[in-house]
PDB file of C-alpha atoms in Angstrom:
ATOM      1  CA  UNK E  16      -4.786  35.650 114.472  1.00  0.00           C
ATOM      2  CA  UNK E  17      -4.175  37.291 118.010  1.00  0.00           C
ATOM      3  CA  UNK E  18      -0.106  38.107 116.340  1.00  0.00           C
ATOM      4  CA  UNK E  19      -2.051  40.419 113.973  1.00  0.00           C
ATOM      5  CA  UNK E  20      -4.245  41.964 115.962  1.00  0.00           C
ATOM      6  CA  UNK E  21      -1.011  43.065 118.088  1.00  0.00           C
ATOM      7  CA  UNK E  22       0.399  44.226 115.810  1.00  0.00           C
ATOM      8  CA  UNK E  23      -1.891  47.122 115.841  1.00  0.00           C
ATOM      9  CA  UNK E  24      -3.345  46.667 119.737  1.00  0.00           C
ATOM     10  CA  UNK E  25      -2.739  49.636 121.770  1.00  0.00           C
ATOM     11  CA  UNK E  26      -4.765  48.675 124.422  1.00  0.00           C
ATOM     12  CA  UNK E  27      -3.201  48.720 128.430  1.00  0.00           C
ATOM     13  CA  UNK E  28      -1.921  45.063 129.277  1.00  0.00           C
ATOM     14  CA  UNK E  29      -2.484  41.394 127.381  1.00  0.00           C
ATOM     15  CA  UNK E  30      -4.739  40.463 124.817  1.00  0.00           C
ATOM     16  CA  UNK E  31      -7.358  37.976 125.837  1.00  0.00           C
ATOM     17  CA  UNK E  32      -9.259  36.538 122.723  1.00  0.00           C
ATOM     18  CA  UNK E  33     -12.688  37.790 123.625  1.00  0.00           C
ATOM     19  CA  UNK E  34     -11.488  41.087 124.714  1.00  0.00           C
ATOM     20  CA  UNK E  35     -13.549  44.104 122.322  1.00  0.00           C
ATOM     21  CA  UNK E  36     -10.984  45.342 120.096  1.00  0.00           C
ATOM     22  CA  UNK E  37     -12.794  48.526 119.438  1.00  0.00           C
ATOM     23  CA  UNK E  38     -13.165  49.370 123.534  1.00  0.00           C
ATOM     24  CA  UNK E  39      -9.867  47.894 124.317  1.00  0.00           C
ATOM     25  CA  UNK E  40      -7.668  50.126 122.107  1.00  0.00           C
ATOM     26  CA  UNK E  41      -8.139  49.674 118.554  1.00  0.00           C
ATOM     27  CA  UNK E  42      -9.330  52.399 116.517  1.00  0.00           C
ATOM     28  CA  UNK E  43     -10.865  52.523 112.725  1.00  0.00           C
ATOM     29  CA  UNK E  44      -8.051  53.221 111.071  1.00  0.00           C
ATOM     30  CA  UNK E  45      -6.553  50.396 113.008  1.00  0.00           C
ATOM     31  CA  UNK E  46      -9.434  47.989 112.012  1.00  0.00           C
ATOM     32  CA  UNK E  47      -8.671  49.332 108.514  1.00  0.00           C
ATOM     33  CA  UNK E  48      -5.183  48.325 109.073  1.00  0.00           C
ATOM     34  CA  UNK E  49      -5.559  45.129 110.433  1.00  0.00           C
ATOM     35  CA  UNK E  50      -8.129  44.054 107.550  1.00  0.00           C
ATOM     36  CA  UNK E  51      -5.317  44.983 104.937  1.00  0.00           C
ATOM     37  CA  UNK E  52      -2.873  42.524 107.245  1.00  0.00           C
ATOM     38  CA  UNK E  53      -6.014  39.325 106.886  1.00  0.00           C
ATOM     39  CA  UNK E  54      -5.972  39.799 103.257  1.00  0.00           C
ATOM     40  CA  UNK E  55      -2.231  39.830 102.911  1.00  0.00           C
ATOM     41  CA  UNK E  56      -1.964  37.177 105.564  1.00  0.00           C
ATOM     42  CA  UNK E  57      -4.876  34.490 103.951  1.00  0.00           C
ATOM     43  CA  UNK E  58      -4.879  35.413 100.843  1.00  0.00           C
ATOM     44  CA  UNK E  59      -8.335  37.083 100.700  1.00  0.00           C
ATOM     45  CA  UNK E  60     -10.685  40.322 100.028  1.00  0.00           C
ATOM     46  CA  UNK E  61     -11.917  41.405 102.768  1.00  0.00           C
ATOM     47  CA  UNK E  62     -15.016  44.361 102.115  1.00  0.00           C
ATOM     48  CA  UNK E  63     -15.458  47.865 103.210  1.00  0.00           C
ATOM     49  CA  UNK E  64     -18.207  46.466 104.335  1.00  0.00           C
ATOM     50  CA  UNK E  65     -17.278  43.940 106.517  1.00  0.00           C
ATOM     51  CA  UNK E  66     -14.638  45.952 108.496  1.00  0.00           C
ATOM     52  CA  UNK E  67     -17.261  46.050 111.857  1.00  0.00           C
ATOM     53  CA  UNK E  68     -17.480  44.728 115.710  1.00  0.00           C
ATOM     54  CA  UNK E  69     -19.653  41.661 114.403  1.00  0.00           C
ATOM     55  CA  UNK E  70     -16.661  40.598 112.085  1.00  0.00           C
ATOM     56  CA  UNK E  71     -13.291  42.282 113.802  1.00  0.00           C
ATOM     57  CA  UNK E  72     -14.837  42.832 117.222  1.00  0.00           C
ATOM     58  CA  UNK E  73     -12.705  40.487 119.037  1.00  0.00           C
ATOM     59  CA  UNK E  74      -9.810  37.964 117.983  1.00  0.00           C
ATOM     60  CA  UNK E  75     -12.433  35.266 118.099  1.00  0.00           C
ATOM     61  CA  UNK E  76     -14.872  36.934 115.859  1.00  0.00           C
ATOM     62  CA  UNK E  77     -11.698  37.630 113.708  1.00  0.00           C
ATOM     63  CA  UNK E  78     -10.931  33.921 113.414  1.00  0.00           C
ATOM     64  CA  UNK E  79     -14.182  32.879 112.359  1.00  0.00           C
ATOM     65  CA  UNK E  80     -14.731  35.568 109.853  1.00  0.00           C
ATOM     66  CA  UNK E  81     -11.581  33.870 108.526  1.00  0.00           C
ATOM     67  CA  UNK E  82     -12.556  30.231 108.769  1.00  0.00           C
ATOM     68  CA  UNK E  83     -15.452  31.579 106.750  1.00  0.00           C
ATOM     69  CA  UNK E  84     -13.877  33.298 104.173  1.00  0.00           C
ATOM     70  CA  UNK E  85     -11.375  30.209 103.512  1.00  0.00           C
ATOM     71  CA  UNK E  86     -14.209  28.047 104.094  1.00  0.00           C
ATOM     72  CA  UNK E  87     -16.495  29.591 101.813  1.00  0.00           C
ATOM     73  CA  UNK E  88     -13.786  30.163  99.145  1.00  0.00           C
ATOM     74  CA  UNK E  89     -12.119  26.551  99.384  1.00  0.00           C
ATOM     75  CA  UNK E  90     -16.354  25.305  98.303  1.00  0.00           C
ATOM     76  CA  UNK E  91     -15.875  28.148  95.518  1.00  0.00           C
ATOM     77  CA  UNK E  92     -12.881  27.090  93.923  1.00  0.00           C
ATOM     78  CA  UNK E  93     -13.555  22.700  94.443  1.00  0.00           C
ATOM     79  CA  UNK E  94     -17.419  22.538  92.939  1.00  0.00           C
ATOM     80  CA  UNK E  95     -19.489  19.624  93.926  1.00  0.00           C
ATOM     81  CA  UNK E  96     -17.108  17.183  92.692  1.00  0.00           C
ATOM     82  CA  UNK E  97     -14.290  17.869  95.153  1.00  0.00           C
ATOM     83  CA  UNK E  98     -11.725  18.381  92.045  1.00  0.00           C
ATOM     84  CA  UNK E  99     -10.239  21.807  91.550  1.00  0.00           C
ATOM     85  CA  UNK E 100     -11.413  23.549  88.584  1.00  0.00           C
ATOM     86  CA  UNK E 101      -8.983  26.332  86.957  1.00  0.00           C
ATOM     87  CA  UNK E 102     -11.696  28.312  84.974  1.00  0.00           C
ATOM     88  CA  UNK E 103     -12.714  31.207  86.564  1.00  0.00           C
ATOM     89  CA  UNK E 104     -15.063  30.855  89.679  1.00  0.00           C
ATOM     90  CA  UNK E 105     -18.542  32.167  89.837  1.00  0.00           C
ATOM     91  CA  UNK E 106     -18.947  35.933  91.105  1.00  0.00           C
ATOM     92  CA  UNK E 107     -19.870  34.875  95.069  1.00  0.00           C
ATOM     93  CA  UNK E 108     -16.678  33.562  95.038  1.00  0.00           C
ATOM     94  CA  UNK E 109     -14.513  36.334  94.549  1.00  0.00           C
ATOM     95  CA  UNK E 110     -12.264  36.317  97.376  1.00  0.00           C
ATOM     96  CA  UNK E 111      -9.173  34.934  96.201  1.00  0.00           C
ATOM     97  CA  UNK E 112      -7.267  35.268  92.423  1.00  0.00           C
ATOM     98  CA  UNK E 113      -6.410  31.773  91.074  1.00  0.00           C
ATOM     99  CA  UNK E 114      -3.033  32.228  91.794  1.00  0.00           C
ATOM    100  CA  UNK E 115      -3.150  32.252  95.455  1.00  0.00           C
ATOM    101  CA  UNK E 116      -4.469  28.316  95.611  1.00  0.00           C
ATOM    102  CA  UNK E 117      -2.534  26.119  97.332  1.00  0.00           C
ATOM    103  CA  UNK E 118      -0.306  23.876  94.886  1.00  0.00           C
ATOM    104  CA  UNK E 119      -0.756  20.877  97.144  1.00  0.00           C
ATOM    105  CA  UNK E 120      -4.550  20.768  96.912  1.00  0.00           C
ATOM    106  CA  UNK E 121      -4.068  21.783  92.926  1.00  0.00           C
ATOM    107  CA  UNK E 122      -1.283  18.594  92.744  1.00  0.00           C
ATOM    108  CA  UNK E 123      -3.512  16.253  94.926  1.00  0.00           C
ATOM    109  CA  UNK E 124      -6.347  16.496  93.060  1.00  0.00           C
ATOM    110  CA  UNK E 125      -4.724  15.792  89.635  1.00  0.00           C
ATOM    111  CA  UNK E 126      -3.611  12.837  91.349  1.00  0.00           C
ATOM    112  CA  UNK E 127      -6.682  11.394  91.744  1.00  0.00           C
ATOM    113  CA  UNK E 128      -8.056  12.314  88.163  1.00  0.00           C
ATOM    114  CA  UNK E 129      -5.137   9.976  87.063  1.00  0.00           C
TER     115      UNK E 129
END
């Protein structure tokens, strides 16, 4: 996560996990660039209203935000049974396209069902 932030960081010196990004060298345009990088790296959707200090305020907050998105995605795609669902996810689970799922997860769920 830190490497993604460093790609837009213009602040002085090093970057700690708790350094405030907006006060330390990242402006609004940089946050949008960072959001795009996060979307591409983790294959998640970052909505415009999520690009704020709550989610992108520090490296730590950004890591928590991405982890929460990924956890939500796994929960939505697996369902209560823990089996991977190929059908369309519920509307609240529109974080990633079905083609971007982890192939190992699909294979594991297929093998356990056999």
